[in-house]
Coordinates of C-alpha atoms and ligand atoms in Angstrom, one line a residue:
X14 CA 3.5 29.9 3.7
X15 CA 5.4 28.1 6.3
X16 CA 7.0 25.0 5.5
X17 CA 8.5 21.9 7.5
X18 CA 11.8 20.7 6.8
X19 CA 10.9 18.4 3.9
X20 CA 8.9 21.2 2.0
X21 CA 5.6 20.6 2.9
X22 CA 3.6 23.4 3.8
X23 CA 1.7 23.3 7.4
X24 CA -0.3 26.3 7.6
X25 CA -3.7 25.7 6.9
X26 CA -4.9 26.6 2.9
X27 CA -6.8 29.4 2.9
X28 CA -10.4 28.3 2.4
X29 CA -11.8 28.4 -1.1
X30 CA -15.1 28.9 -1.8
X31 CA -17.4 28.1 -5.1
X32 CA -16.4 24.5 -5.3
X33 CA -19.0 24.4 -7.7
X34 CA -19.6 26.5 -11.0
X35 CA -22.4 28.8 -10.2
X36 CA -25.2 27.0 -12.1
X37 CA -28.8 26.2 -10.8
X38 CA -28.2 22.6 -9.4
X39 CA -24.7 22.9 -8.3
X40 CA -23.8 20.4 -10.9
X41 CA -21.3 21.3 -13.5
X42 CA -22.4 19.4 -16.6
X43 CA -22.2 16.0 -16.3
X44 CA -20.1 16.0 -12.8
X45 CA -23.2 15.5 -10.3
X46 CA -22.6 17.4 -7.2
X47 CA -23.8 14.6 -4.5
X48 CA -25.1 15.1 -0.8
X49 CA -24.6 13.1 2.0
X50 CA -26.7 9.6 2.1
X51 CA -27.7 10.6 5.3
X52 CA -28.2 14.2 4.1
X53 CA -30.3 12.8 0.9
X54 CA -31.9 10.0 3.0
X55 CA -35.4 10.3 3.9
X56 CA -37.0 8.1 7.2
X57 CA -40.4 7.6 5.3
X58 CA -38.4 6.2 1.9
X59 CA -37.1 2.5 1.6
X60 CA -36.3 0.7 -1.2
X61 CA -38.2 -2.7 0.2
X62 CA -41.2 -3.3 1.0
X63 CA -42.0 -4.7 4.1
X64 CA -45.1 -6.3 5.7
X65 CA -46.7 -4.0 8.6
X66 CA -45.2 -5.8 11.8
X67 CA -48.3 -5.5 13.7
X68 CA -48.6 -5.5 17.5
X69 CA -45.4 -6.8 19.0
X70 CA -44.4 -7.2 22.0
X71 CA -40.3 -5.2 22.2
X72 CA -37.9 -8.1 23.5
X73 CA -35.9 -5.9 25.1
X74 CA -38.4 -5.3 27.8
X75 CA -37.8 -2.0 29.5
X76 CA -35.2 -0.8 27.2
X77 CA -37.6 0.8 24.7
X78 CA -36.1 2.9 21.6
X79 CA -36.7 6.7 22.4
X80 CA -35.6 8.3 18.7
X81 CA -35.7 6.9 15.5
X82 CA -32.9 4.9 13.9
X83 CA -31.4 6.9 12.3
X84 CA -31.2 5.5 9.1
X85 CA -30.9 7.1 5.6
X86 CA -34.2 6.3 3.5
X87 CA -33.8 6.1 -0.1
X88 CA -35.9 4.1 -3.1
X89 CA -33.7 1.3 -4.9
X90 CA -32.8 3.9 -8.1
X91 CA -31.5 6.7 -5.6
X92 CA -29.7 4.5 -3.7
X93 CA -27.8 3.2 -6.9
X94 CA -27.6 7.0 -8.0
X95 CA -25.9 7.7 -5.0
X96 CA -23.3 5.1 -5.1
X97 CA -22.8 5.6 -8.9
X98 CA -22.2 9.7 -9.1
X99 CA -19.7 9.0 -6.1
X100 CA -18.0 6.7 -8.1
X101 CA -17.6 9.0 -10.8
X102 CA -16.0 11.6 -8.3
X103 CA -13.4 8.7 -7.3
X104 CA -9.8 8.1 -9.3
X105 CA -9.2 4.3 -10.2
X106 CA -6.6 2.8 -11.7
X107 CA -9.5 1.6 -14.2
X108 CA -9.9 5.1 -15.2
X109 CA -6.1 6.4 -15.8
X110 CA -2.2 5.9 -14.9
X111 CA -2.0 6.3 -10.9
X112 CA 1.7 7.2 -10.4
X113 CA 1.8 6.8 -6.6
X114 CA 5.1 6.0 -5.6
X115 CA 5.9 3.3 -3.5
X116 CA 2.0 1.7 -3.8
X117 CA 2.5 -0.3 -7.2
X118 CA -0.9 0.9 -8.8
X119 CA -0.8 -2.1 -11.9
X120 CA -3.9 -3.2 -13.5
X121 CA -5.9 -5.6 -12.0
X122 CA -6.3 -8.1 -14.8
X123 CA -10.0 -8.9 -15.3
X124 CA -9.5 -12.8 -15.4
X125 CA -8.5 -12.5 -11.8
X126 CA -12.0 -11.3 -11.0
X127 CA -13.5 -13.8 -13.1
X128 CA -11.4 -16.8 -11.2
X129 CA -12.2 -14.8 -7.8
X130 CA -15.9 -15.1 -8.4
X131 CA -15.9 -18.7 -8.9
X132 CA -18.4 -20.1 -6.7
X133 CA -16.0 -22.3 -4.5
X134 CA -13.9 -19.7 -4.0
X135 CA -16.2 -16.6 -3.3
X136 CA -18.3 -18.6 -1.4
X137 CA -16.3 -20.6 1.0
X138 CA -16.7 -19.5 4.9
X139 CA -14.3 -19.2 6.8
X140 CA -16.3 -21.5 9.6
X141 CA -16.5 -24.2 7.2
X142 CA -14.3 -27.7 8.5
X143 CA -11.1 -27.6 6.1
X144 CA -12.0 -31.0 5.0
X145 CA -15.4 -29.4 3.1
X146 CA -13.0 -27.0 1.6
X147 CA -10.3 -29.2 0.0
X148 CA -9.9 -26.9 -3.4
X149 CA -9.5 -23.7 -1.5
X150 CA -6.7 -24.9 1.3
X151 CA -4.7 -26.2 -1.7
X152 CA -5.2 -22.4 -3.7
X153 CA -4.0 -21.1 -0.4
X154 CA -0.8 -23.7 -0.2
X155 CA 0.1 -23.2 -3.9
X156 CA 0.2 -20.0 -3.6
X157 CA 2.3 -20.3 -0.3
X158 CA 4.5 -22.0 -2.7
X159 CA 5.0 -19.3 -5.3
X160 CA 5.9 -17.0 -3.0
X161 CA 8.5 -19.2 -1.3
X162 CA 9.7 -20.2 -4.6
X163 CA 10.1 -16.2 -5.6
X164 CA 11.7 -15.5 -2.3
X165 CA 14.0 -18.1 -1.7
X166 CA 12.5 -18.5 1.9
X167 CA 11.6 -20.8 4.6
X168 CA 8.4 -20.9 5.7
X169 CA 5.0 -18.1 4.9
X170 CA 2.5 -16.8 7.1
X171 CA -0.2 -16.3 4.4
X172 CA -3.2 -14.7 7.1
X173 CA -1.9 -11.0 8.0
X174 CA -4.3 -8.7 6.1
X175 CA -2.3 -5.6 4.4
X176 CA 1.7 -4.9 4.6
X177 CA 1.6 -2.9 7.9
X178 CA -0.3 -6.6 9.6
X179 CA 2.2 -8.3 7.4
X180 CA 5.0 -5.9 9.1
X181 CA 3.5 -6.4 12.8
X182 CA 3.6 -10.3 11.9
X183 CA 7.0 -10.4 10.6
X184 CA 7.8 -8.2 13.5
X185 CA 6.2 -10.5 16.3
X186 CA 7.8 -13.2 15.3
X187 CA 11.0 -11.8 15.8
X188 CA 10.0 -10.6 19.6
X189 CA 9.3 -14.3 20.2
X190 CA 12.4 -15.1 18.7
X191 CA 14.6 -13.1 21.0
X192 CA 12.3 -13.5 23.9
X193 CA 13.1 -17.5 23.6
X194 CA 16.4 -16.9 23.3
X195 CA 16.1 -15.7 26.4
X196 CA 17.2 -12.3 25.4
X197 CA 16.1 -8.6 26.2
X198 CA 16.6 -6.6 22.8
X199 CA 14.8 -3.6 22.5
X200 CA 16.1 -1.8 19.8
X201 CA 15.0 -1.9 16.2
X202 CA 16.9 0.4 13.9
X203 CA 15.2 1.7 10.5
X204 CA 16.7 3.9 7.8
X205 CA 15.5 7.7 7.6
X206 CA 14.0 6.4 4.2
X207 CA 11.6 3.8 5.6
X208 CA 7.8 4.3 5.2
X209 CA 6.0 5.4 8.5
X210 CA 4.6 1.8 8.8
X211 CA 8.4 0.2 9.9
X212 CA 8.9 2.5 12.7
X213 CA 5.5 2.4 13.8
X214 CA 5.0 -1.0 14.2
X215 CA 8.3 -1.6 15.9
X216 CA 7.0 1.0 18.2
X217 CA 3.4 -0.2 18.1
X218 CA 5.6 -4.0 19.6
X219 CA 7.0 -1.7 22.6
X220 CA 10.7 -1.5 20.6
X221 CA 12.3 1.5 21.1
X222 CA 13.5 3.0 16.8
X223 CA 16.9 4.2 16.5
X224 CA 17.0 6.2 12.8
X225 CA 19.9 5.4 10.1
X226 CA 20.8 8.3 8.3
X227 CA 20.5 8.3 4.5
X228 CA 24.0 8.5 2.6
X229 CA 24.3 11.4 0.1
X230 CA 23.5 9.1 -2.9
X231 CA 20.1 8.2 -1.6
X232 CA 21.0 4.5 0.2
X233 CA 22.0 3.0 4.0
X234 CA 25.4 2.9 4.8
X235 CA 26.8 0.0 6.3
X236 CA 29.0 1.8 8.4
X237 CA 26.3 4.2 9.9
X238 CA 24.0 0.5 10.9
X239 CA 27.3 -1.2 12.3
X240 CA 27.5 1.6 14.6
X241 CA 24.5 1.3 15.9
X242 CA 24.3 -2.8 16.7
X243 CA 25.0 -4.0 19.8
X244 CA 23.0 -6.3 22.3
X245 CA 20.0 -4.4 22.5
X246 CA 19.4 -4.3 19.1
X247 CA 16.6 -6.6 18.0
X248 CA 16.2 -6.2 14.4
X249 CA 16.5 -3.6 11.8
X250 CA 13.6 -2.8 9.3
X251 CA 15.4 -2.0 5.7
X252 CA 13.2 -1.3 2.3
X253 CA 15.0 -2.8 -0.7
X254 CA 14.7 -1.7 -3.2
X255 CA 14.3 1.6 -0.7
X256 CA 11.7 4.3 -1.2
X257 CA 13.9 6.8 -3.3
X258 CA 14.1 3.8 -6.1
X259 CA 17.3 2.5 -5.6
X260 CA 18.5 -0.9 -4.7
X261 CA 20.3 -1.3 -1.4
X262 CA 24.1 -2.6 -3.1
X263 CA 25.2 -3.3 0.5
X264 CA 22.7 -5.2 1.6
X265 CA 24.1 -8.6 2.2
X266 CA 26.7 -6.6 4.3
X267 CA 24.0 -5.0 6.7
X268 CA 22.4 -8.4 6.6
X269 CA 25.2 -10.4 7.8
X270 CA 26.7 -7.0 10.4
X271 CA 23.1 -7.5 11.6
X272 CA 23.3 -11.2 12.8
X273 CA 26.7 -11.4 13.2
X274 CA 24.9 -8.9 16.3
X275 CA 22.3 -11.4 16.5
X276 CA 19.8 -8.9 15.0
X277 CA 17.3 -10.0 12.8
X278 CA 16.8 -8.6 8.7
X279 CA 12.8 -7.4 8.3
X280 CA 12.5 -6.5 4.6
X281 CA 9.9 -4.5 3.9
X282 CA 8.7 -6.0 0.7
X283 CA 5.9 -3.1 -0.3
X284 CA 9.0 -2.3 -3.1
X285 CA 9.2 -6.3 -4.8
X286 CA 7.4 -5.7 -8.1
X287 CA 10.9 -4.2 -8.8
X288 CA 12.9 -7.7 -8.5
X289 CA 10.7 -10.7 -8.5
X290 CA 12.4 -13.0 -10.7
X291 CA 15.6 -11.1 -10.9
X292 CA 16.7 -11.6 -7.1
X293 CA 15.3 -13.7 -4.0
X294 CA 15.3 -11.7 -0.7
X295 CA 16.1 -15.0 0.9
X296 CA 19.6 -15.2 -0.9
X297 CA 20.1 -11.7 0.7
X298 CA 20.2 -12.6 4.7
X299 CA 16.4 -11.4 5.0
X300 CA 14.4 -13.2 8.2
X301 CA 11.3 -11.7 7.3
X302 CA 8.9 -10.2 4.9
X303 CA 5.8 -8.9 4.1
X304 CA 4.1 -9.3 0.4
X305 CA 1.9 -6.6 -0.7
X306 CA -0.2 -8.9 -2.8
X307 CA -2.5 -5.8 -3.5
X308 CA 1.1 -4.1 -4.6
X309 CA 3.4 -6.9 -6.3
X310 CA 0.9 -9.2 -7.4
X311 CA -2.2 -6.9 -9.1
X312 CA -5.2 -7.5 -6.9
X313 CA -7.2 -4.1 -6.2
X314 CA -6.4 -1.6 -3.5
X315 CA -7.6 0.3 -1.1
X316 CA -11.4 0.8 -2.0
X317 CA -11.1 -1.7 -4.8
X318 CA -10.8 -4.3 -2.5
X319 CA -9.5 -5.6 1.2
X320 CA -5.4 -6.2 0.9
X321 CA -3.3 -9.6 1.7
X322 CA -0.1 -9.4 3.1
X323 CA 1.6 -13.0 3.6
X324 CA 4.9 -12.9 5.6
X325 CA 8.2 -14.9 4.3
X326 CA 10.1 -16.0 7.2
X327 CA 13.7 -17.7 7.2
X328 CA 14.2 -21.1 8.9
X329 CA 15.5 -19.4 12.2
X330 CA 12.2 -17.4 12.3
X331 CA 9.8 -20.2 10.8
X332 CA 8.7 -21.9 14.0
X333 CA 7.6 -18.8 15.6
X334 CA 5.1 -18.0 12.6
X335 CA 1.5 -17.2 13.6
X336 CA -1.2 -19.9 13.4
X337 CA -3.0 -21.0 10.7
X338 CA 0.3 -21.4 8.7
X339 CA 0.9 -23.8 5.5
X340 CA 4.1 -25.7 6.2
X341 CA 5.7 -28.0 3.6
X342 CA 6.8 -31.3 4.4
X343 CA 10.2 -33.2 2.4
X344 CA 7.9 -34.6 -0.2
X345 CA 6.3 -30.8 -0.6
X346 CA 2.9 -32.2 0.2
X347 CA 1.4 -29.1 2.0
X348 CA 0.1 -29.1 5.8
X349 CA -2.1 -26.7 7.4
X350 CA -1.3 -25.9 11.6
X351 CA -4.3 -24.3 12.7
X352 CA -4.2 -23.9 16.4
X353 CA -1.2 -23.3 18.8
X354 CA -1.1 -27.0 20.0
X355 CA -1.2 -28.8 16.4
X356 CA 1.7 -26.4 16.3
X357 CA 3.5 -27.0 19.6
X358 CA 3.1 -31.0 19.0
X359 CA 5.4 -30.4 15.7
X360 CA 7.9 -28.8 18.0
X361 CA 6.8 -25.2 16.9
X362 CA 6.1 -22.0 19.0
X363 CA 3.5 -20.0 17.5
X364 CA 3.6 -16.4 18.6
X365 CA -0.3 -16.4 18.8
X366 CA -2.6 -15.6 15.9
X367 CA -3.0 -12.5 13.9
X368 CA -6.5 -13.1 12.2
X369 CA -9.3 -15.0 13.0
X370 CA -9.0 -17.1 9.7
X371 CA -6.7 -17.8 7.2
X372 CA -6.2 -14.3 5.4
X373 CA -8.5 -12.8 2.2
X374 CA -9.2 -15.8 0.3
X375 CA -10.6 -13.6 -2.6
X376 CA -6.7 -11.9 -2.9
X377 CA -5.5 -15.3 -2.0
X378 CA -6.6 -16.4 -5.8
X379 CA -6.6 -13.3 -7.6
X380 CA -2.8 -13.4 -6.6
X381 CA -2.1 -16.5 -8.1
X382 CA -4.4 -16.2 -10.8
X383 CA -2.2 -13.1 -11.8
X384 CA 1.2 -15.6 -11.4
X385 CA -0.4 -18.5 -13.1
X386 CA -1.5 -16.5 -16.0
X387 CA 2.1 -14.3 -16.5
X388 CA 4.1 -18.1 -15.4
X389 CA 8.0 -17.6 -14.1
X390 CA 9.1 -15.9 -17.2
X391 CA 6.1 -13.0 -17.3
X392 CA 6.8 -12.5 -13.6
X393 CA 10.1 -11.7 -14.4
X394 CA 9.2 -9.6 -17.5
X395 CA 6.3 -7.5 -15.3
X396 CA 9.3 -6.6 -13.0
X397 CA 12.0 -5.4 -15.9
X398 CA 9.3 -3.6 -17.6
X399 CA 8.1 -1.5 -14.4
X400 CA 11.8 -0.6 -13.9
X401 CA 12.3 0.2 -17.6
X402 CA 8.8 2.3 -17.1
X403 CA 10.4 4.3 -14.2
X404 CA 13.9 4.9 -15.7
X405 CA 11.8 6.4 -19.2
X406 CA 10.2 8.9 -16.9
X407 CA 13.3 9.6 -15.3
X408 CA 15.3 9.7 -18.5
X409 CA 12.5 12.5 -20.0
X410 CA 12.1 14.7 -17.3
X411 CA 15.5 15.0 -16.1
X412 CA 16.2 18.2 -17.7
X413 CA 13.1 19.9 -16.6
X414 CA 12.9 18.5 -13.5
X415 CA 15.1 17.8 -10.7
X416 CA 16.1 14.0 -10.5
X417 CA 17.0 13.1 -6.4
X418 CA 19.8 10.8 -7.4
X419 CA 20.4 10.8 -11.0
X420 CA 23.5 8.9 -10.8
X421 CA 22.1 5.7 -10.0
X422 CA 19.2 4.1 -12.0
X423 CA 16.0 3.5 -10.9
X424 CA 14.5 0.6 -10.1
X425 CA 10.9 0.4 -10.5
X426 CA 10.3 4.7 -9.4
X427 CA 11.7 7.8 -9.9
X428 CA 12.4 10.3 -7.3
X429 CA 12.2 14.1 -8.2
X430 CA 13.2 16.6 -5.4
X431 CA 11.6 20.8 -5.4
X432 CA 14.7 21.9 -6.8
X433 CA 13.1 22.6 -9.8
X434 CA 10.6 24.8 -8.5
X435 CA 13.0 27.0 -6.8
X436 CA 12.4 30.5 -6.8
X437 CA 8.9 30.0 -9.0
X438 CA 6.5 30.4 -5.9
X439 CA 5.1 26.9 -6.7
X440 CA 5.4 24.5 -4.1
X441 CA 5.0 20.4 -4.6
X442 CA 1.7 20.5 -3.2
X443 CA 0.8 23.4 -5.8
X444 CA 2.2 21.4 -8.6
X445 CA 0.7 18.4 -7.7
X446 CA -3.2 19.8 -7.3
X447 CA -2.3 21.6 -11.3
X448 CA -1.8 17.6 -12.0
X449 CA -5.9 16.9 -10.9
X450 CA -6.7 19.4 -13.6
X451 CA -4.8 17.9 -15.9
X452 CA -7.1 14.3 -15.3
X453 CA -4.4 12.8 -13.6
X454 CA -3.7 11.5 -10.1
X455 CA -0.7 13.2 -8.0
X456 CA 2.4 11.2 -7.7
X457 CA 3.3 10.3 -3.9
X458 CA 4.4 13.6 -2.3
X459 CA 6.6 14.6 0.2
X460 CA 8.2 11.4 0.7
X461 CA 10.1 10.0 1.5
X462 CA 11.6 12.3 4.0
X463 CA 15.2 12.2 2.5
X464 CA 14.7 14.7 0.1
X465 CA 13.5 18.1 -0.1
X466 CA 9.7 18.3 -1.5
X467 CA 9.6 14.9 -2.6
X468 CA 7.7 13.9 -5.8
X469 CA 8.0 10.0 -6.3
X470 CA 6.6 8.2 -9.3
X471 CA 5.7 4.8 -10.1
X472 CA 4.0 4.2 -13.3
X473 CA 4.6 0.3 -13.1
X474 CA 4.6 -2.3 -16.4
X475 CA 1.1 -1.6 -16.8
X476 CA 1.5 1.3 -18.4
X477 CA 1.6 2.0 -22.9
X478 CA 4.3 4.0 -23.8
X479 CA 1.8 6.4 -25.4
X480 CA -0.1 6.2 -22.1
X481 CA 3.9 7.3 -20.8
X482 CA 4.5 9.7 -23.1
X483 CA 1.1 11.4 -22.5
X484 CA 1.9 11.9 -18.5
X485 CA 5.5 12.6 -19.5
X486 CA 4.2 15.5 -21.8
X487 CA 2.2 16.7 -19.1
X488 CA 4.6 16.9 -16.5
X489 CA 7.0 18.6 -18.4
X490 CA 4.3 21.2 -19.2
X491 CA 3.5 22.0 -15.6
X492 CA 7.4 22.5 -15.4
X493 CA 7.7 25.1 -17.6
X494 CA 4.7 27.1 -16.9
X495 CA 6.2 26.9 -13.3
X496 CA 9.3 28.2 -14.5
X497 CA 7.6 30.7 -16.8
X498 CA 6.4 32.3 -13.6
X499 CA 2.4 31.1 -14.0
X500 CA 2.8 30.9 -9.7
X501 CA -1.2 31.8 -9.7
X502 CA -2.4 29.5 -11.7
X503 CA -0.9 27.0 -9.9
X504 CA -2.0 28.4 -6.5
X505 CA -5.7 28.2 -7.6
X506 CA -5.1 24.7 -8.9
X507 CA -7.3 22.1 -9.0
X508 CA -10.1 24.0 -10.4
X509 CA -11.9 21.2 -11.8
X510 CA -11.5 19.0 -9.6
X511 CA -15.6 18.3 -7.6
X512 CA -13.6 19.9 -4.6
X513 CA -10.9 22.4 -4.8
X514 CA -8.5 22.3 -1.8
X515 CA -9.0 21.3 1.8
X516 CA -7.5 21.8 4.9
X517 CA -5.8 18.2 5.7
X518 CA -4.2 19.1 9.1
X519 CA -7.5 19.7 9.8
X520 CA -9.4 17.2 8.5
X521 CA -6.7 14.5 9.9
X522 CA -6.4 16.1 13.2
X523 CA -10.1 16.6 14.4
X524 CA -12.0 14.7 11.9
X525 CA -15.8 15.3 11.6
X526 CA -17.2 11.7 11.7
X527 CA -20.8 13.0 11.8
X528 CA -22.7 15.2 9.2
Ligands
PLP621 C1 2.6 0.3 1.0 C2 3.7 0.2 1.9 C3 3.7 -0.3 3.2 C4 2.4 -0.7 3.8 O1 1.6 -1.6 3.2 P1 0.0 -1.6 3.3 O2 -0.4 -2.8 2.6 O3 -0.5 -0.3 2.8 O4 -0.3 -1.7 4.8 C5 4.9 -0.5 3.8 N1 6.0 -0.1 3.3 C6 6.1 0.4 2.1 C7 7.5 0.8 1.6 C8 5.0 0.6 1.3 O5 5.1 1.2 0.1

């Protein structure tokens, strides 16, 4: 199989077949094999009933409808069905650890949900005058607060919708910055260890990236960034800790090289479960961040629920912050800018606006729900035991698996290279499908791009230690069985799974949007 140069294979998989155990439904006991809705859907079948419309006259005059609409038809119970079996097919952090690296999949405490459902808070619209919605602006401010309070910054742009909007924010400001400066920088400069979402906003901003190379022990060298600052260099984008689970040591020296070149310091913050409470990124030289509140602070990903990614800034970047913003005046009574000219009256430059409104109000107060209910001290506690968490797995798979950069410990994951696998025909990919079989989700894989075959694992606080003793075990079965030359078995992993392998160069590269 042919490989790129981090291990990852890129020839299409060959194309299994039998997905399903051969009995009369397709089913295979209680996993329901599900169609399509619009494959299941019938146009005759609703689930309401409606009174016959009678004669009407179309408003649309001329532009009469020429083919049905298209919809799926299904009764009330098959529509539920539907939903309900998917679900079953889906992995949730509900259901089992989830140890993908670098995404901090943490329980999502139930009395967030509860506080989140409260009627002033679920129901609040976004068009409604601030003044009818005194209790929600003040849940938005406090938690403004918190996070300034946890990272030692300036000013917070609470609206940007996921880290990536929280990165373009962040990032925006910083054009604005230079651009009233009265400066052309172009550059940005991110380490080879960064997650694709750094060098593809700067890029997505019209910067041109210049890479960092990773030193041999896994972090940025101070050296290699002072070589490349120099006028055109707007900012550089650094992960602390970075994506192979280390902490950046020489951080406050890149920070202070960097605006000593009068560069900016964006921090990508997707890594701060690690050190909230134990260091402020503020104290560090940072200008900006983004918070992952669907990371850090335990409200739902991905399908579980939209994500919220407020941006710290630093007094020299505060005034360029999008509007709405929350600013805090001497007496730390909070004040809401809303429009670029509320702004520009308090001296301020706004960059523009990045949402319509003022962010997900429903992460806005599951995230401080989750801080309320832990206070300073559990903060604190969450991050040491997610980095005790991470340096267990590390400490009991190090012999039968290959630790990236075992001299250092780990902060809140553990990086694993392919050595391991060497010469046992079973590539990361093939280990991490035998893991589905197992009932467990893969950790992140293939990244980052440092190391060869990267497996990265991040089994956060929330985690028992039976509940990490019980992957542990696992893993270091898999291992073995690798190494006791059991190639095939892993080849034809998962078999279990409702579907067994796909092609996903395919699938990403000419996606079938319709059935
Ligand atoms: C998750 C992550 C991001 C992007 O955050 P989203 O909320 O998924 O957009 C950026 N950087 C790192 C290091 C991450 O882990």
């Amino acid at each position: 199989m042919t490989m790129n140069n981090v291990g990852r294979p890129t020839a299409p998989v060959a194309a299994e077949t039998a997905a399903t155990a051969s009995t009369f439904t397709g089913n295979r006991g209680l996993d329901i094999e599900e169609p399509l809705l619009f494959e299941a859907g019938r146009p005759d079948a609703t689930g309401v009933d409606f009174e016959d419309a009678g004669a009407f006259e179309p408003r649309l005059g001329t532009l009469a409808r020429t083919a049905p609409v298209d919809l799926p038809g299904l009764s009330e119970p098959e529509t539920m069905r539907h939903y309900v079996r998917l679900s079953r097919q889906n992995y949730a952090i509900d259901l089992g650890l989830y140890p993908l690296g670098s995404c901090t999949m943490k329980h999502n405490p139930r009395l967030n949900e509860a506080m989140a459902r409260l009627p002033g808070f679920a129901d609040v619209h976004p068009l409604q005058p601030l003044s009818t919605a005194a209790g929600a602006v003040e849940l938005i401010a406090e938690l403004g607060r918190w996070l300034l309070e946890l990272t030692g910054m300036a000013s917070v742009a609470m609206s940007p919708k996921a880290g990536a909007h929280g990165e373009m924010c962040g990032m925006a400001a910083i054009k604005a910055a230079i651009a009233d400066r009265g400066e052309a920088r172009d550059v940005v400069l991110v380490p080879e260890s960064a997650h694709g979402t750094n060098p593809a906003t700067a890029a997505q901003l019209g910067f041109r990236v210049v890479g960092v190379p990773a030193r041999a022990d896994g972090t940025v060298d101070p050296e290699e960034v002072r070589k490349r600052l120099g006028p055109e260099v707007a900012a550089i984008m650094l992960t602390n800790p970075n994506t192979c689970g280390l902490f950046e040591r020489d951080i406050v020296e890149i920070a202070e090289a960097a605006h000593a070149a009068g560069a900016y310091f964006y921090a990508d913050g997707a890594n701060f479960n690690a050190i909230v409470g134990k260091v402020r990124p503020g104290d560090l030289g940072v200008d900006a961040m983004h918070i992952n509140l669907h990371k850090t602070f335990s409200t739902p990903h991905g399908g579980g629920g939209p994500g919220a990614g407020p941006v710290v800034l630093s007094d020299r970047l505060a005034p360029y912050a999008p509007v709405p913003f929350v600013r805090f005046g001497e007496d730390g009574a909070a004040e809401f800018v809303e429009t670029r000219k509320a702004a520009g009256d308090r001296g301020l430059k706004p960059f523009g606006r990045i949402t319509a409104f003022h962010g997900q109000m429903g992460m806005f107060v599951r995230a401080l729900a989750y801080m309320l209910s832990h206070g300073a001290d559990g903060l604190r506690q969450a991050s040491e035991d997610a980095v005790l968490a991470a340096n267990y797995v590390k400490a009991r798979l190090a012999d039968v698996m290959t630790v990236a950069f075992p001299e250092r410990p780990a902060m809140h994951e553990v990086l694993f290279d392919d050595r391991f696998l060497e010469g046992t025909g079973v590539t990361t990919l093939d280990f991490a499908k035998a893991m589905i079989d197992e009932g467990y989700h893969p950790m992140t894989m293939y990244f980052p791009l440092v190391v060869h075959g990267a497996l990265l694992i991040e089994p956060t606080e929330s985690e028992s230690k039976a509940s990490l003793n019980q992957f542990i075990g696992m893993l270091r079965h898999l291992a073995e069985k690798a190494r006791a030359g059991e190639a095939g078995a892993f080849k034809a992993a998962p078999r279990l799974a409702p579907r067994r392998r796909v092609d996903e160069t395919l699938a990403a590269r000419q996606p079938k949007l319709v059935y």
